[in-house]
XYZ file of C-alpha atoms in Angstrom:
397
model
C 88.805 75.878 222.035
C 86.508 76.548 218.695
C 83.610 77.444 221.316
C 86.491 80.279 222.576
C 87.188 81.155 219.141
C 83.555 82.113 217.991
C 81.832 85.486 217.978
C 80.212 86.373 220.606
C 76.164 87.076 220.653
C 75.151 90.784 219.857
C 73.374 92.283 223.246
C 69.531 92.545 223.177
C 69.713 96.170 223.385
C 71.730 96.045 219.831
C 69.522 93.737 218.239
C 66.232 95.431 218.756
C 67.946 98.800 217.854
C 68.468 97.620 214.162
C 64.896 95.593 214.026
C 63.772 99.396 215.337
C 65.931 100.903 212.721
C 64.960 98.162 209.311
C 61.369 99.331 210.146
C 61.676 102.808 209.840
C 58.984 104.166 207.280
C 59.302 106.093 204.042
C 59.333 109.208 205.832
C 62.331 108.607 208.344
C 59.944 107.617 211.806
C 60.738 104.747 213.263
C 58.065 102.630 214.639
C 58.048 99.945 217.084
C 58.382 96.678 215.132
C 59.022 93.598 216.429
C 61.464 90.870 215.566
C 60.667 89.037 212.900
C 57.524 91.309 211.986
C 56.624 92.525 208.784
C 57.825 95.919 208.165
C 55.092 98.024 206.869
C 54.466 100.302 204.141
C 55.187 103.258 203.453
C 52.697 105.841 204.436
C 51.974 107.382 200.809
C 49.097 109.916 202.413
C 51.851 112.002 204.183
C 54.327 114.344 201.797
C 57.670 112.913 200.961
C 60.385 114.807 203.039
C 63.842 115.873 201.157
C 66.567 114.996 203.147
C 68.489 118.243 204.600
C 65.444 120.468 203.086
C 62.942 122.073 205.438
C 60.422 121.359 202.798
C 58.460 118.499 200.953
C 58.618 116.988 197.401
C 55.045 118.450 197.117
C 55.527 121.658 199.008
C 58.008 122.485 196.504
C 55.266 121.576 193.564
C 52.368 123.616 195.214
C 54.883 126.371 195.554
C 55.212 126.134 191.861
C 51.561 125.472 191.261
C 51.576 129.204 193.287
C 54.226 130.861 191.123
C 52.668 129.785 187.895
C 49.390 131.732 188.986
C 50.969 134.380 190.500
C 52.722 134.513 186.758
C 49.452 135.139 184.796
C 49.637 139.034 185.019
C 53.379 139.307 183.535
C 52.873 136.401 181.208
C 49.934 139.154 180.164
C 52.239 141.945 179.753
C 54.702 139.648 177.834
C 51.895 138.897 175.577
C 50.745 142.781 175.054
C 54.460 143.026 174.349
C 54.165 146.836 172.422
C 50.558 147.431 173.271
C 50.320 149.340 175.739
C 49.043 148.187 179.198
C 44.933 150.029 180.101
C 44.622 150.728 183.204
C 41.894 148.059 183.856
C 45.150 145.822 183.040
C 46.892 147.006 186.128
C 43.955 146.856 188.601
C 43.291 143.526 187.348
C 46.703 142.176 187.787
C 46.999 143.809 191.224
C 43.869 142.626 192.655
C 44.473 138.554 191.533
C 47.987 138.914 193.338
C 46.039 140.119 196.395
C 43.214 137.873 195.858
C 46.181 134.775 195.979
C 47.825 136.163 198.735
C 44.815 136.603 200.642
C 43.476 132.744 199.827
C 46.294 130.992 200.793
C 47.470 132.615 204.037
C 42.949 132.535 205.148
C 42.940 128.685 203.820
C 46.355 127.738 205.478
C 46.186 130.042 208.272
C 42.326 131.152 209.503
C 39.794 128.900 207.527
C 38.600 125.163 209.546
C 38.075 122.310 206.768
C 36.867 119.516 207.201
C 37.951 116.197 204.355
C 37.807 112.023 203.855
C 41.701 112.736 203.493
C 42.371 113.362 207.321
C 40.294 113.070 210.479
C 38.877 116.621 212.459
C 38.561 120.091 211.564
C 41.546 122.443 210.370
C 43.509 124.652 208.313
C 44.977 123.205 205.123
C 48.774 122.735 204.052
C 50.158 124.589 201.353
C 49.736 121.028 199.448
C 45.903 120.811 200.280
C 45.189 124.278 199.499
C 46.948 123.973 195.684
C 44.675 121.299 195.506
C 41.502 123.109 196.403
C 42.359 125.759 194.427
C 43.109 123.675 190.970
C 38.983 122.702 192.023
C 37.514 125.961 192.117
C 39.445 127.911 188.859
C 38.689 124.388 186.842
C 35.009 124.311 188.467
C 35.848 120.434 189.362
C 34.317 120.114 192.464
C 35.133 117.011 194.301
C 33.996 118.077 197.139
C 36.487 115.464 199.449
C 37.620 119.467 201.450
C 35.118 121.998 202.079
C 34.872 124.637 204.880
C 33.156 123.420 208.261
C 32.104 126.694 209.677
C 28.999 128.935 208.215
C 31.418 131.644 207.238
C 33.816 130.054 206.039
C 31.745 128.474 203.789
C 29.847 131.965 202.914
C 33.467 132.891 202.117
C 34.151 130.743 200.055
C 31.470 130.671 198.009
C 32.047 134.538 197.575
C 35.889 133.471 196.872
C 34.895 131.126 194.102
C 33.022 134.199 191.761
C 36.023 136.310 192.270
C 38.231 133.797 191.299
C 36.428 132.698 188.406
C 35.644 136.438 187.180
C 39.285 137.554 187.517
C 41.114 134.341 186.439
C 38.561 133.688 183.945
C 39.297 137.630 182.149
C 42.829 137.241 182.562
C 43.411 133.208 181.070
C 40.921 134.283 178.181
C 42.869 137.525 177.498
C 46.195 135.378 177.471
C 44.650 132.685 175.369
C 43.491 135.161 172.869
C 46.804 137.249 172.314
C 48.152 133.592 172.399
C 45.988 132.253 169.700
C 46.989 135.591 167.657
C 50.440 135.149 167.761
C 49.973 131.964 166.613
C 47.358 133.337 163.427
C 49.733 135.440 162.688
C 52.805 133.618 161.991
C 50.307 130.927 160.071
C 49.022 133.871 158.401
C 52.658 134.958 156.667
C 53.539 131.467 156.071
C 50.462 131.284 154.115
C 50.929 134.792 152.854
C 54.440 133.750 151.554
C 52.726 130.589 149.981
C 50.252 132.457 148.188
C 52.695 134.986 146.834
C 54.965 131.724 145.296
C 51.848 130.036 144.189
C 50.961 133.600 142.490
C 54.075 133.959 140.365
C 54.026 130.434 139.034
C 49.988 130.837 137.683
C 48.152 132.907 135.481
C 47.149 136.440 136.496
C 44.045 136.805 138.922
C 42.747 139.232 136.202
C 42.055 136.501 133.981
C 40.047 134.190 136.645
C 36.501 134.881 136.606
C 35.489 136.489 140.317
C 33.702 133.312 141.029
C 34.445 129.414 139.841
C 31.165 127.716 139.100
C 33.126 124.703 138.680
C 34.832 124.528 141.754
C 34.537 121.326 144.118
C 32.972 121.719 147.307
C 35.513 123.413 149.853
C 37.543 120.993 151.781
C 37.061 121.150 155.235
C 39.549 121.400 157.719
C 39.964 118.796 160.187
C 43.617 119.839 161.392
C 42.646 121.974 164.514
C 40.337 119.296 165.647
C 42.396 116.254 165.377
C 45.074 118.266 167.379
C 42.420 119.328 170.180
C 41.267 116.200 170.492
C 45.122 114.872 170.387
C 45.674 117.076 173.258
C 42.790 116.159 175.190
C 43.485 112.326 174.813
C 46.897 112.503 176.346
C 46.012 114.755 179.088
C 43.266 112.047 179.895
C 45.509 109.433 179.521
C 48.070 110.690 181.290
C 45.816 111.108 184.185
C 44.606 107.393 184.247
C 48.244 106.059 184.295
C 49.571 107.978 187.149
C 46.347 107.286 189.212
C 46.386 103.655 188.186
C 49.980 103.231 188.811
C 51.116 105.726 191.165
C 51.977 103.661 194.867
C 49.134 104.625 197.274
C 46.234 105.687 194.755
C 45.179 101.902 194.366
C 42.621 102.611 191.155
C 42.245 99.914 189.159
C 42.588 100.714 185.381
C 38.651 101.454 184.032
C 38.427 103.395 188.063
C 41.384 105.627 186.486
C 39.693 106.638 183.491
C 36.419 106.815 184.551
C 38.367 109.257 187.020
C 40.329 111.477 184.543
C 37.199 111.536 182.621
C 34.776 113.115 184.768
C 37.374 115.193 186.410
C 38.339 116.950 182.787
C 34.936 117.237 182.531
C 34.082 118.918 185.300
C 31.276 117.112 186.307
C 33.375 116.333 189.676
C 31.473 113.178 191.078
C 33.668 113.209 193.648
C 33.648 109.224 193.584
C 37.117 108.691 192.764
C 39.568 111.353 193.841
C 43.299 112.024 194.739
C 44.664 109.586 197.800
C 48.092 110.870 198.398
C 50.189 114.116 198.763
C 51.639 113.574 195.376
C 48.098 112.792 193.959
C 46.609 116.159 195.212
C 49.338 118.198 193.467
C 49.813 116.451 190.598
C 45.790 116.807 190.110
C 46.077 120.485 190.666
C 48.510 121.157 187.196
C 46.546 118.334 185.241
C 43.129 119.652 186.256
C 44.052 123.117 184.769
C 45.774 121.185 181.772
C 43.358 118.805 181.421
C 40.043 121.245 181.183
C 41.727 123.795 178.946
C 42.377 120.948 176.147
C 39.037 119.965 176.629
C 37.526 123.235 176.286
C 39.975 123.394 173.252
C 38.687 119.950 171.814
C 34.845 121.583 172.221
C 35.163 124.408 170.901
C 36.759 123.391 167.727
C 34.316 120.466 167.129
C 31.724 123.366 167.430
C 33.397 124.668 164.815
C 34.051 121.948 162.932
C 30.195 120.946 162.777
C 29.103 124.444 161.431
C 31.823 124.179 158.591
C 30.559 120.640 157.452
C 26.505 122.288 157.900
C 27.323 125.454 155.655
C 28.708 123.066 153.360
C 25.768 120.481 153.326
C 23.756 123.760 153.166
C 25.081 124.791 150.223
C 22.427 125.227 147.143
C 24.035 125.872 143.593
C 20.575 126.580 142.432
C 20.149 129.230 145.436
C 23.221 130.216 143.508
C 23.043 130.841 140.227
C 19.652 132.575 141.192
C 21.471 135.144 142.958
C 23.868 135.747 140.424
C 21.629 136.902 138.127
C 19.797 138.621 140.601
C 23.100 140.685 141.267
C 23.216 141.448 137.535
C 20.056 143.001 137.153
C 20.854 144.721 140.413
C 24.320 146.320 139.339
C 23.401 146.620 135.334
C 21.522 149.787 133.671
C 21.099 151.156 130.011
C 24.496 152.140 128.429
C 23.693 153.937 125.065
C 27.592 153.024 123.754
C 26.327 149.060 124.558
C 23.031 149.844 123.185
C 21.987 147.581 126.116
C 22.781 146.936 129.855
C 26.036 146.998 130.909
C 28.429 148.352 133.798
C 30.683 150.633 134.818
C 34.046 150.004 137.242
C 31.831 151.254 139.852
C 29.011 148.793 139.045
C 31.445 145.588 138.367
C 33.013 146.331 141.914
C 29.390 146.317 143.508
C 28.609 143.132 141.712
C 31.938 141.519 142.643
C 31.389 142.719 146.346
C 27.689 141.270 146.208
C 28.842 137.836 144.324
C 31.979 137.190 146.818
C 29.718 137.697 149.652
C 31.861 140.758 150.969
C 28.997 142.816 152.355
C 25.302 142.393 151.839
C 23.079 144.512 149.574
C 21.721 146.484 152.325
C 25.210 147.564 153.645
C 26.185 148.305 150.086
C 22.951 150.330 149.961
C 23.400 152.237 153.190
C 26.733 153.136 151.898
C 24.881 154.651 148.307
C 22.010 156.605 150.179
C 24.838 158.102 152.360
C 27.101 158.926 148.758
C 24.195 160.415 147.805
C 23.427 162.655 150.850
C 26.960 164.019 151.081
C 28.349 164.333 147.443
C 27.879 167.765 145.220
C 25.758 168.222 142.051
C 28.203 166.910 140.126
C 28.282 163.286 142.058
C 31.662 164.176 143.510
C 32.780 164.686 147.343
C 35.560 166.623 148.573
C 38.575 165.708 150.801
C 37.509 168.186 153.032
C 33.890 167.228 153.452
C 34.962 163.373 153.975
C 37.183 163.794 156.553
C 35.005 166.864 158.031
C 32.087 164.236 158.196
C 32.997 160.644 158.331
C 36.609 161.282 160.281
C 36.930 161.700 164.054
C 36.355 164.717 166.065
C 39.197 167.225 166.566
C 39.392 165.988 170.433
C 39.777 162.726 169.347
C 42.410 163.419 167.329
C 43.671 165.407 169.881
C 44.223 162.260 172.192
């Protein structure tokens, strides 16, 4: 009766169905798996499907690897804000969007490549071709997907200037107005220091125009530290996800040896991306990643010339040239009954001491006083602005 009682065994049919349906693989195929066979891995070199989306988790970040270039031209005109927009602007932002357009649709579309991340010779995925552009505008060059064909290859080599050149004006041109809207609020913060400091001192008239007594400038390490700060963590970043991401398998001193050379640009091409995710995660933190290094470089550069004009410095060279800038801007003043100056001379000398233009400019400017002004050492409104304003067409425009 308990034999009667108990459950009766699942069909064959049923049981190999859910063996079939336990080994399915990250990316919802099903592969034929045995009973009691290890289920295996997921397959981290294909992109990770959303469920009920036509699209991959890395489609979607390419497309917004896209979109951010594409972005470049009004992130410009942001920038410019109440400048007005040249010409050249326009042509320049119109021919990158058409130079994108073009790139993607030949590399995805038209274009044969050949790569150690898949087997043959084709087109790229939108994925593949984020990836290979984040190489060429950061000048990486792996070199794991290049063109298999003569002219493709020809073409892209042609591609690569015109990215550089037209990427390469616009970035710098963003940088710059970015890197002025950043001098300019430090430079009214400072401004509104300076005007607090001011009206708790003594009056500037009393300070002499330059203090013989003063230390040795401090040198400013701020801009370097934060460069460098910037520049670490991109780096760093880059040899954790690589080291730890499933499917990239680098080992920790691979991983930085890695983000290293790739922020670098050198490109070795030893080490590079091994999955989907890898390729378009490379493709933001390459352009990240060699933008705070340039940073880092350039402000060491500048760092080093501070510290040498400082080590430079020669208070002997100095006071030499002080009194060399007396007997420059002094003559015989029969009041004085020796040599003295005027308000004219004291602002030459104070120009020449503070190093605000050199004695041939301040010369230049004499000789041409000289030429221009009357018997009676004066020059007219009229004459100035008759000979050292603009043209009438120029004011015109």
């Amino acid at each position: 009766r308990g034999s009667a009682m108990a459950t009766p065994p699942a069909p064959a049919s049923a049981v190999r169905e859910r063996s079939m349906f336990l080994a399915q693989g990250a990316h919802g195929h099903m592969s034929k798996v045995g009973i009691g066979q290890p289920i295996p891995p997921p397959d981290y070199s294909k992109e990770t499907e959303i469920t009920g989306l036509p699209f991959s988790v890395e489609f979607a970040f390419a497309a917004v690897f896209v979109l951010l270039l594409a972005s470049v031209p009004g992130l410009l005109a942001v920038l410019v804000g109440g400048k007005k927009l040249t010409p050249a602007h326009k042509a320049e932002s119109a021919c990158l969007l058409v130079w994108l357009c073009t790139t993607l649709y030949l590399f995805t579309n038209v274009l044969e490549f050949g790569s150690s991340h898949f087997e043959g010779a084709r087109p790229l995925t939108l994925v593949e071709a984020v990836y290979l552009l984040a190489q060429i505008l950061t000048t990486v060059g792996y070199g794991d997907i290049t063109p298999v064909n003569p002219r493709g290859q020809v073409w892209v080599a042609v591609n690569v200037i015109i990215a550089l050149c037209m990427y390469g004006s616009l970035i710098m041109e963003v940088v710059h107005l970015m890197g002025e809207r950043l001098s300019e609020a430090i430079a009214k913060a400072v401004h509104s220091a300076r005007h607090l400091h001011d009206t708790q001192t003594i009056d500037r008239a009393k300070s002499p125009l330059k203090r013989w007594d003063a230390p040795p400038p401090v040198i400013d390490k701020t801009q370097f530290i934060k460069s460098s700060a910037a520049f670490a963590l991109c780096a760093g970043v880059g040899a954790l996800f690589y080291h730890y991401y499933p499917g990239e398998g680098k080992t920790v001193l691979q991983a930085i040896y890695m983000s290293v050379i790739t922020l670098s640009t050198v490109g070795f091409g030893w080490f590079t991306p091994s999955t989907e995710a890898g390729k378009v995660f490379g493709a933001f933190w390459m352009l990240a990643g060699v933008a705070s290094l340039a940073a880092m470089i350039s402000s060491f550069v500048e760092l080093m010339f501070r510290i040498k004009s400082v080590e430079r410095r020669d208070s002997n060279a100095e006071k030499v040239q002080f009194y060399h800038f007396v007997r420059l801007c002094t003559r015989p003043v029969e009041s004085l009954g020796d040599f003295g100056m005027d308000s004219y001379d004291f602002l030459k000398f104070g120009v020449l001491l503070r190093d605000l233009a050199t004695e041939d400019e301040v010369h230049d400017i004499e000789e041409r006083f000289d030429e221009i002004a009357d018997a009676d050492g004066f020059v007219s409104c009229e004459k100035v602005e008759e000979l050292e304003g603009p043209s009438q067409s120029l004011l015109q425009v």
